[in-house]
Amino acid sequence: MATRIADTPEEWEVTATSTPFQGNKTGVRTDDVVMPDGAVVRRDYQTHPGSVAILALDDQDRVLVLSQYRHPVREKLWEIPAGLLDIPGENPLHAAQRELYEEAHVKAEDWRVLVDVYTTPGGSDEAVRIFLARELSEAEGVRFEVSEEEADMELARIPLEELVRGALAGELHNNCLVVGAFALNAVLMGGGGTGALRPSDAPWPARPFEA
């Protein structure tokens, strides 16, 4: 039988902490951390409120994706809808439903937790919950008015296998798109089906939320 492994909560002693930068949504924190050998080392990392992302799968097994300019990497990346958890303690499902509406004017009737990840745990505390959304339809009402980078977005629906191929070929790089596509592909190939996925209100210790 294969050994089952799981990440576990742990917190090493911090002897000093400071916040050299605090932006509108994210910041930088510096902690002096006691190592197992007793040495105290300084660690700088980005503080982040957390995010949600949505792998929206239509009835033709196509994934809703969008192309958006990302200035730090100087590229337009194909991504899945995503957004920040702007309100402390916000229910991530509600945030995901909002983002799917705002970025794609789409709603979904069936929601599951696909996978939870830390994007770059060596340098940031950002946690992302990626949902699988199905039974898609156009949202009612007026489209959300986008601005800034989002004003230049391009939407498309791409077969899941094409996203997997593009990631393996080095053509697609957005972490939520790549992780979400691989995770769903593994679910579909594994025989258990999407019914084995966690419910949309599954606990998320990295970002506790109200029901």
Coordinates of N, CA and C in Angstrom, one line a residue:
M1 N 0.9 -1.2 0.0 CA 0.0 0.0 0.0 C 0.9 1.2 0.0
A2 N 0.5 2.2 -0.8 CA 1.3 3.5 -0.9 C 1.2 4.2 0.4
T3 N 2.3 4.9 0.8 CA 2.3 5.7 1.9 C 1.5 7.0 1.7
R4 N 0.6 7.3 2.6 CA -0.2 8.5 2.5 C 0.5 9.7 3.2
I5 N 0.6 10.8 2.5 CA 1.3 12.0 3.1 C 0.3 13.1 3.1
A6 N 0.5 14.1 4.0 CA -0.3 15.3 4.1 C 0.5 16.4 4.7
D7 N 0.3 17.6 4.3 CA 0.9 18.8 4.9 C 0.3 18.9 6.3
T8 N 1.1 19.5 7.2 CA 0.7 19.6 8.6 C 1.0 21.0 9.1
P9 N 0.1 21.6 9.9 CA 0.4 22.9 10.5 C 1.6 22.9 11.4
E10 N 2.4 23.9 11.3 CA 3.6 24.1 12.2 C 4.0 25.6 12.1
E11 N 4.5 26.1 13.2 CA 4.9 27.5 13.3 C 6.2 27.6 14.1
W12 N 7.3 28.0 13.5 CA 8.5 28.2 14.2 C 8.5 29.5 14.9
E13 N 9.3 29.6 16.0 CA 9.3 30.8 16.8 C 9.9 32.0 15.9
V14 N 9.2 33.1 16.1 CA 9.6 34.4 15.4 C 10.0 35.4 16.5
T15 N 11.2 35.8 16.5 CA 11.7 36.7 17.5 C 11.5 38.2 17.2
A16 N 11.3 38.5 16.0 CA 11.0 39.9 15.6 C 10.3 39.9 14.2
T17 N 9.5 40.9 14.0 CA 8.8 41.0 12.7 C 8.5 42.5 12.4
S18 N 8.5 42.8 11.1 CA 8.3 44.1 10.6 C 7.6 44.1 9.3
T19 N 7.0 45.2 8.9 CA 6.3 45.3 7.6 C 7.0 46.5 6.8
P20 N 8.0 46.2 6.1 CA 8.7 47.3 5.4 C 7.9 47.9 4.2
F21 N 6.8 47.2 3.8 CA 6.0 47.7 2.7 C 4.6 47.2 2.9
Q22 N 3.6 48.1 2.7 CA 2.2 47.6 2.7 C 1.5 48.3 1.6
G23 N 1.0 47.6 0.6 CA 0.3 48.2 -0.5 C -1.2 48.1 -0.3
N24 N -1.9 48.3 -1.4 CA -3.4 48.3 -1.3 C -3.9 46.9 -0.9
K25 N -3.4 45.9 -1.5 CA -3.9 44.5 -1.3 C -2.8 43.6 -0.7
T26 N -1.6 43.8 -1.1 CA -0.5 42.9 -0.6 C 0.6 43.8 0.1
G27 N 1.5 43.1 0.8 CA 2.6 43.8 1.5 C 3.8 42.9 1.5
V28 N 4.8 43.3 2.2 CA 6.1 42.6 2.4 C 6.3 42.5 3.9
R29 N 6.5 41.3 4.5 CA 6.8 41.2 5.9 C 8.2 40.6 6.1
T30 N 8.9 41.0 7.1 CA 10.2 40.5 7.4 C 10.1 39.9 8.8
D31 N 10.4 38.6 8.9 CA 10.4 37.8 10.2 C 11.8 37.3 10.5
D32 N 12.2 37.4 11.8 CA 13.4 36.7 12.2 C 13.0 35.4 12.9
V33 N 13.4 34.3 12.2 CA 12.8 33.0 12.5 C 13.9 32.1 13.2
V34 N 13.5 31.4 14.3 CA 14.5 30.5 14.9 C 14.5 29.2 14.2
M35 N 15.7 28.8 13.7 CA 15.8 27.5 13.0 C 16.0 26.3 14.0
P36 N 15.9 25.1 13.5 CA 16.0 23.9 14.4 C 17.3 23.9 15.1
D37 N 18.4 24.4 14.5 CA 19.7 24.4 15.2 C 20.0 25.6 16.1
G38 N 18.9 26.4 16.3 CA 19.0 27.6 17.2 C 19.4 28.9 16.5
A39 N 19.8 28.8 15.3 CA 20.2 30.0 14.5 C 19.0 30.8 14.2
V40 N 19.1 32.1 14.2 CA 18.0 33.0 13.8 C 18.3 33.6 12.5
V41 N 17.4 33.4 11.5 CA 17.6 33.9 10.2 C 16.4 34.8 9.8
R42 N 16.7 35.7 8.8 CA 15.7 36.6 8.4 C 15.0 36.1 7.1
R43 N 13.7 36.2 7.1 CA 12.9 35.7 6.0 C 12.0 36.9 5.6
D44 N 12.1 37.3 4.3 CA 11.2 38.3 3.7 C 10.2 37.6 2.8
Y45 N 8.9 38.0 2.9 CA 7.9 37.3 2.1 C 6.7 38.3 1.8
Q46 N 6.0 38.0 0.8 CA 4.8 38.8 0.4 C 3.6 38.3 1.2
T47 N 2.9 39.2 1.8 CA 1.6 38.9 2.5 C 0.5 39.1 1.5
H48 N -0.5 38.2 1.5 CA -1.5 38.2 0.4 C -2.8 37.8 1.0
P49 N -3.9 38.4 0.6 CA -5.2 38.1 1.2 C -5.7 36.7 0.8
G50 N -5.2 36.1 -0.3 CA -5.7 34.9 -0.8 C -6.5 35.1 -2.1
S51 N -6.7 34.1 -2.8 CA -7.4 34.2 -4.1 C -8.3 33.0 -4.4
V52 N -9.2 33.2 -5.3 CA -10.0 32.0 -5.8 C -9.8 32.0 -7.4
A53 N -9.9 30.8 -7.9 CA -9.9 30.7 -9.4 C -11.0 29.7 -9.8
I54 N -11.4 29.8 -11.0 CA -12.5 29.0 -11.5 C -12.2 28.3 -12.8
L55 N -12.2 26.9 -12.7 CA -12.1 26.2 -14.0 C -13.6 25.9 -14.4
A56 N -14.1 26.7 -15.3 CA -15.5 26.5 -15.7 C -15.5 25.6 -17.0
L57 N -16.2 24.5 -16.8 CA -16.2 23.5 -17.9 C -17.7 23.4 -18.4
D58 N -17.8 23.6 -19.8 CA -19.1 23.6 -20.4 C -19.5 22.2 -20.8
D59 N -20.7 22.1 -21.4 CA -21.2 20.7 -21.7 C -20.5 20.1 -22.9
Q60 N -19.5 20.8 -23.5 CA -18.7 20.2 -24.6 C -17.3 19.9 -24.1
D61 N -17.1 19.9 -22.8 CA -15.8 19.7 -22.2 C -14.8 20.7 -22.6
R62 N -15.2 22.0 -22.8 CA -14.3 23.1 -23.0 C -14.2 23.9 -21.8
V63 N -13.0 24.5 -21.6 CA -12.8 25.3 -20.4 C -12.8 26.8 -20.8
L64 N -13.5 27.6 -20.0 CA -13.5 29.0 -20.3 C -12.2 29.7 -19.8
V65 N -11.5 30.3 -20.8 CA -10.3 31.0 -20.5 C -10.3 32.4 -21.0
L66 N -9.4 33.2 -20.5 CA -9.3 34.6 -20.9 C -7.8 34.9 -21.0
S67 N -7.5 35.9 -21.9 CA -6.2 36.4 -22.1 C -6.0 37.7 -21.5
Q68 N -5.0 37.9 -20.6 CA -4.9 39.2 -19.9 C -3.4 39.5 -19.8
Y69 N -3.1 40.8 -19.9 CA -1.7 41.3 -19.8 C -1.3 41.3 -18.4
R70 N -0.1 40.7 -18.1 CA 0.5 40.7 -16.8 C 1.8 41.4 -16.8
H71 N 1.9 42.6 -16.2 CA 3.0 43.4 -16.4 C 4.3 42.8 -15.8
P72 N 4.3 42.2 -14.6 CA 5.6 41.7 -14.1 C 6.3 40.7 -15.0
V73 N 5.6 40.0 -15.8 CA 6.2 39.0 -16.7 C 6.2 39.5 -18.1
R74 N 5.6 40.7 -18.4 CA 5.6 41.3 -19.7 C 5.0 40.3 -20.8
E75 N 3.9 39.7 -20.4 CA 3.3 38.8 -21.4 C 1.7 38.9 -21.2
K76 N 1.0 38.5 -22.3 CA -0.4 38.3 -22.2 C -0.6 36.8 -21.9
L77 N -1.1 36.4 -20.8 CA -1.3 35.1 -20.4 C -2.7 34.6 -20.6
W78 N -2.9 33.4 -21.0 CA -4.2 32.7 -21.0 C -4.4 32.2 -19.6
E79 N -5.5 32.5 -19.0 CA -5.8 32.2 -17.6 C -7.2 31.7 -17.5
I80 N -7.5 31.2 -16.3 CA -8.9 30.9 -15.9 C -9.4 32.1 -15.1
P81 N -10.7 32.4 -15.0 CA -11.2 33.5 -14.2 C -10.7 33.3 -12.7
A82 N -10.3 34.4 -12.1 CA -9.7 34.4 -10.8 C -9.8 35.8 -10.2
G83 N -9.7 35.9 -8.9 CA -9.7 37.2 -8.2 C -9.3 37.0 -6.7
L84 N -9.1 38.2 -6.1 CA -8.7 38.2 -4.7 C -9.8 38.0 -3.8
L85 N -9.5 37.5 -2.6 CA -10.5 37.5 -1.5 C -10.4 38.9 -0.8
D86 N -11.1 39.8 -1.3 CA -11.0 41.2 -0.9 C -11.5 41.4 0.5
I87 N -12.4 40.6 1.0 CA -13.1 40.8 2.3 C -12.6 39.8 3.2
P88 N -12.0 40.2 4.4 CA -11.5 39.2 5.3 C -12.6 38.2 5.8
G89 N -12.3 36.9 5.7 CA -13.3 35.9 6.1 C -14.4 35.7 5.0
E90 N -14.2 36.2 3.8 CA -15.2 36.1 2.8 C -15.3 34.6 2.4
N91 N -16.6 34.1 2.2 CA -16.8 32.8 1.7 C -16.2 32.7 0.3
P92 N -15.2 31.8 0.1 CA -14.5 31.7 -1.2 C -15.5 31.3 -2.4
L93 N -16.5 30.6 -2.1 CA -17.5 30.2 -3.2 C -18.2 31.5 -3.7
H94 N -18.6 32.4 -2.7 CA -19.2 33.6 -3.1 C -18.3 34.5 -4.0
A95 N -17.0 34.5 -3.6 CA -16.0 35.3 -4.3 C -15.8 34.7 -5.7
A96 N -15.8 33.4 -5.8 CA -15.7 32.7 -7.1 C -16.8 33.0 -8.0
Q97 N -18.0 32.9 -7.5 CA -19.2 33.2 -8.3 C -19.2 34.7 -8.8
R98 N -18.8 35.6 -7.9 CA -18.6 37.0 -8.3 C -17.6 37.1 -9.5
E99 N -16.5 36.5 -9.3 CA -15.4 36.6 -10.3 C -15.9 36.0 -11.7
L100 N -16.5 34.9 -11.7 CA -17.0 34.3 -12.9 C -18.0 35.2 -13.6
Y101 N -18.9 35.9 -12.8 CA -19.8 36.8 -13.4 C -19.1 38.1 -14.0
E102 N -18.2 38.6 -13.2 CA -17.5 39.9 -13.6 C -16.6 39.7 -14.8
E103 N -15.9 38.6 -14.8 CA -14.9 38.4 -15.9 C -15.5 37.8 -17.1
A104 N -16.5 37.0 -17.0 CA -17.0 36.2 -18.2 C -18.5 36.4 -18.4
H105 N -19.2 37.0 -17.5 CA -20.7 37.1 -17.5 C -21.4 35.8 -17.6
V106 N -20.9 34.9 -16.8 CA -21.3 33.5 -16.8 C -21.7 33.1 -15.4
K107 N -22.7 32.2 -15.2 CA -23.0 31.6 -13.9 C -23.0 30.1 -14.1
A108 N -22.8 29.4 -12.9 CA -22.7 28.0 -12.9 C -23.7 27.4 -11.8
E109 N -24.3 26.3 -12.1 CA -25.2 25.7 -11.2 C -24.5 24.6 -10.3
D110 N -23.4 24.0 -10.8 CA -22.7 23.0 -10.0 C -21.3 23.4 -9.7
W111 N -21.0 23.4 -8.4 CA -19.6 23.9 -7.9 C -19.0 22.8 -7.1
R112 N -17.7 22.6 -7.3 CA -16.9 21.7 -6.4 C -15.6 22.3 -6.2
V113 N -14.9 21.9 -5.1 CA -13.5 22.3 -4.9 C -12.7 21.4 -5.7
L114 N -11.9 21.9 -6.6 CA -11.0 21.1 -7.4 C -9.7 20.9 -6.7
V115 N -9.0 21.9 -6.2 CA -7.7 21.8 -5.6 C -7.4 23.1 -4.8
D116 N -6.7 23.0 -3.7 CA -6.2 24.1 -3.0 C -4.6 24.1 -3.1
V117 N -4.1 25.3 -3.4 CA -2.6 25.4 -3.5 C -2.1 26.7 -2.9
Y118 N -0.8 26.6 -2.5 CA 0.0 27.8 -2.2 C 0.8 28.1 -3.5
T119 N 0.7 29.3 -4.0 CA 1.3 29.6 -5.2 C 2.9 29.6 -5.2
T120 N 3.4 30.3 -4.2 CA 4.9 30.3 -4.1 C 5.2 30.3 -2.6
P121 N 5.1 29.2 -1.9 CA 5.3 29.2 -0.4 C 6.6 29.6 0.1
G122 N 7.6 29.6 -0.8 CA 9.0 30.1 -0.3 C 9.1 31.6 -0.2
G123 N 8.1 32.3 -0.9 CA 8.2 33.7 -0.9 C 6.9 34.5 -0.7
S124 N 5.8 33.8 -0.5 CA 4.5 34.4 -0.3 C 3.6 33.5 0.5
D125 N 2.7 34.1 1.2 CA 1.7 33.3 1.9 C 0.4 33.2 1.1
E126 N 0.4 33.5 -0.2 CA -0.8 33.4 -1.0 C -1.3 32.0 -1.1
A127 N -2.6 31.9 -0.8 CA -3.3 30.6 -0.9 C -4.4 30.8 -2.0
V128 N -4.6 29.8 -2.8 CA -5.6 29.8 -3.9 C -6.5 28.6 -3.8
R129 N -7.8 28.8 -3.8 CA -8.7 27.7 -4.0 C -9.2 27.7 -5.4
I130 N -9.0 26.6 -6.1 CA -9.5 26.5 -7.5 C -10.8 25.6 -7.5
F131 N -11.9 26.2 -8.0 CA -13.1 25.5 -8.1 C -13.3 24.9 -9.5
L132 N -14.1 23.9 -9.5 CA -14.6 23.4 -10.8 C -16.1 23.8 -10.8
A133 N -16.4 24.5 -11.9 CA -17.8 25.0 -12.1 C -18.4 24.4 -13.4
R134 N -19.6 23.8 -13.2 CA -20.2 23.2 -14.4 C -21.7 23.7 -14.5
E135 N -22.3 23.2 -15.5 CA -23.7 23.6 -15.9 C -23.7 25.1 -16.0
L136 N -23.0 25.6 -17.0 CA -22.8 27.0 -17.3 C -23.9 27.6 -18.1
S137 N -24.2 28.9 -17.9 CA -25.1 29.6 -18.7 C -24.8 31.1 -18.6
E138 N -25.3 31.9 -19.5 CA -25.0 33.3 -19.5 C -25.7 33.9 -18.3
A139 N -25.0 34.8 -17.6 CA -25.6 35.5 -16.4 C -26.6 36.5 -16.8
E140 N -27.6 36.8 -15.9 CA -28.6 37.8 -16.2 C -28.0 39.2 -15.9
G141 N -28.8 40.2 -16.5 CA -28.4 41.5 -16.1 C -27.3 42.1 -17.0
V142 N -26.9 43.3 -16.6 CA -25.9 44.1 -17.4 C -24.5 43.5 -17.1
R143 N -23.7 43.5 -18.2 CA -22.4 43.0 -18.0 C -21.6 44.0 -17.1
F144 N -20.7 43.4 -16.3 CA -19.9 44.1 -15.4 C -18.9 45.0 -16.2
E145 N -18.7 46.2 -15.8 CA -17.9 47.1 -16.6 C -16.4 46.9 -16.1
V146 N -15.6 46.4 -17.0 CA -14.2 46.2 -16.7 C -13.3 47.4 -17.0
S147 N -12.1 47.4 -16.4 CA -11.2 48.5 -16.6 C -9.8 48.0 -16.5
E148 N -8.8 48.9 -16.8 CA -7.4 48.7 -16.7 C -7.0 47.4 -17.5
E149 N -6.2 46.5 -16.9 CA -5.8 45.3 -17.7 C -7.0 44.5 -18.2
E150 N -8.1 44.5 -17.4 CA -9.2 43.7 -17.8 C -10.0 44.2 -19.0
A151 N -9.8 45.5 -19.3 CA -10.5 46.1 -20.5 C -10.0 45.5 -21.8
D152 N -8.8 44.8 -21.8 CA -8.2 44.3 -23.0 C -8.4 42.7 -23.0
M153 N -9.2 42.2 -22.2 CA -9.3 40.7 -22.1 C -10.0 40.1 -23.3
E154 N -9.5 38.9 -23.7 CA -10.1 38.1 -24.8 C -10.6 36.8 -24.1
L155 N -11.8 36.4 -24.4 CA -12.4 35.2 -23.9 C -12.4 34.1 -24.9
A156 N -12.3 32.9 -24.5 CA -12.4 31.7 -25.4 C -12.8 30.5 -24.6
R157 N -13.2 29.5 -25.3 CA -13.5 28.2 -24.7 C -12.7 27.2 -25.4
I158 N -11.8 26.5 -24.6 CA -10.8 25.6 -25.2 C -10.9 24.2 -24.6
P159 N -10.8 23.2 -25.4 CA -10.9 21.8 -24.9 C -9.9 21.6 -23.8
L160 N -10.2 20.8 -22.8 CA -9.3 20.5 -21.7 C -8.0 19.9 -22.2
E161 N -8.1 19.0 -23.1 CA -6.9 18.3 -23.6 C -5.9 19.3 -24.2
E162 N -6.5 20.3 -24.8 CA -5.6 21.3 -25.5 C -4.9 22.2 -24.4
L163 N -5.5 22.4 -23.3 CA -4.8 23.1 -22.2 C -3.7 22.3 -21.6
V164 N -3.9 21.0 -21.5 CA -2.9 20.1 -21.0 C -1.7 20.1 -21.9
R165 N -2.1 19.9 -23.2 CA -1.0 19.9 -24.2 C -0.2 21.2 -24.2
G166 N -0.9 22.3 -24.2 CA -0.2 23.6 -24.2 C 0.7 23.8 -23.0
A167 N 0.3 23.4 -21.8 CA 1.1 23.5 -20.6 C 2.4 22.6 -20.8
L168 N 2.2 21.4 -21.2 CA 3.4 20.5 -21.3 C 4.3 21.0 -22.4
A169 N 3.8 21.7 -23.4 CA 4.6 22.2 -24.5 C 5.3 23.5 -24.2
G170 N 5.0 24.1 -23.0 CA 5.6 25.3 -22.6 C 5.0 26.5 -23.2
E171 N 3.7 26.4 -23.6 CA 3.0 27.5 -24.3 C 2.1 28.2 -23.3
L172 N 1.7 27.6 -22.2 CA 0.8 28.2 -21.3 C 1.5 28.1 -19.9
H173 N 1.4 29.2 -19.1 CA 2.2 29.4 -17.9 C 1.5 29.8 -16.7
N174 N 0.2 30.3 -16.8 CA -0.5 30.7 -15.6 C -0.7 29.5 -14.7
N175 N -0.3 29.8 -13.4 CA -0.3 28.6 -12.5 C -1.7 28.1 -12.2
C176 N -2.7 28.9 -12.1 CA -4.0 28.4 -11.8 C -4.6 27.6 -13.0
L177 N -4.3 28.1 -14.2 CA -4.7 27.4 -15.4 C -4.1 26.0 -15.5
V178 N -2.7 26.0 -15.3 CA -2.0 24.7 -15.4 C -2.4 23.8 -14.3
V179 N -2.4 24.2 -13.1 CA -2.8 23.3 -11.9 C -4.2 22.8 -12.1
G180 N -5.1 23.7 -12.5 CA -6.5 23.4 -12.6 C -6.7 22.4 -13.7
A181 N -6.1 22.6 -14.9 CA -6.2 21.7 -16.0 C -5.7 20.3 -15.7
F182 N -4.5 20.3 -15.1 CA -3.9 19.0 -14.7 C -4.7 18.3 -13.7
A183 N -5.3 19.0 -12.7 CA -6.0 18.4 -11.6 C -7.3 17.8 -12.2
L184 N -8.0 18.5 -13.0 CA -9.3 18.0 -13.6 C -9.0 16.8 -14.5
N185 N -7.9 16.9 -15.3 CA -7.5 15.8 -16.2 C -7.2 14.5 -15.3
A186 N -6.6 14.7 -14.2 CA -6.3 13.6 -13.3 C -7.6 13.0 -12.8
V187 N -8.5 13.8 -12.4 CA -9.8 13.4 -11.9 C -10.5 12.6 -12.9
L188 N -10.6 13.1 -14.1 CA -11.3 12.4 -15.2 C -10.6 11.1 -15.6
M189 N -9.3 11.1 -15.6 CA -8.6 9.9 -16.0 C -8.5 8.8 -14.9
G190 N -8.8 9.2 -13.6 CA -8.6 8.3 -12.5 C -9.8 7.4 -12.3
G191 N -10.9 7.6 -12.9 CA -12.0 6.7 -12.8 C -13.0 7.1 -11.7
G192 N -12.6 7.9 -10.7 CA -13.5 8.3 -9.6 C -14.5 9.3 -10.1
G193 N -14.2 10.1 -11.1 CA -15.1 11.1 -11.6 C -15.2 12.3 -10.7
T194 N -15.9 13.4 -11.1 CA -15.9 14.6 -10.4 C -16.8 14.5 -9.1
G195 N -17.5 13.4 -9.0 CA -18.3 13.2 -7.8 C -17.4 12.9 -6.5
A196 N -16.2 12.6 -6.8 CA -15.2 12.4 -5.7 C -14.6 13.7 -5.1
L197 N -14.9 14.8 -5.8 CA -14.3 16.0 -5.4 C -15.0 16.5 -4.2
R198 N -14.3 17.4 -3.4 CA -14.9 18.0 -2.2 C -16.0 18.9 -2.5
P199 N -17.0 19.1 -1.6 CA -18.1 20.0 -1.9 C -17.6 21.4 -1.9
S200 N -18.4 22.3 -2.4 CA -17.9 23.7 -2.6 C -17.7 24.4 -1.3
D201 N -18.3 23.9 -0.2 CA -18.1 24.6 1.1 C -17.1 23.8 2.0
A202 N -16.2 23.0 1.4 CA -15.2 22.3 2.2 C -14.4 23.2 3.0
P203 N -14.0 22.8 4.2 CA -13.1 23.7 5.0 C -11.8 24.0 4.3
W204 N -11.3 25.2 4.6 CA -10.0 25.7 3.9 C -9.2 26.3 5.0
P205 N -8.4 25.5 5.8 CA -7.6 26.0 6.9 C -6.7 27.2 6.5
A206 N -6.2 27.3 5.3 CA -5.3 28.4 4.9 C -6.1 29.7 4.9
R207 N -7.3 29.7 4.6 CA -8.1 30.9 4.6 C -9.5 30.6 5.2
P208 N -9.6 30.5 6.6 CA -10.9 30.2 7.2 C -12.0 31.2 6.7
F209 N -13.2 30.7 6.6 CA -14.3 31.6 6.1 C -15.6 31.3 6.8
E210 N -16.5 32.3 6.7 CA -17.9 32.1 7.2 C -18.7 31.3 6.3
A211 N -19.6 30.5 6.8 CA -20.5 29.6 6.0 C -21.4 30.5 5.2

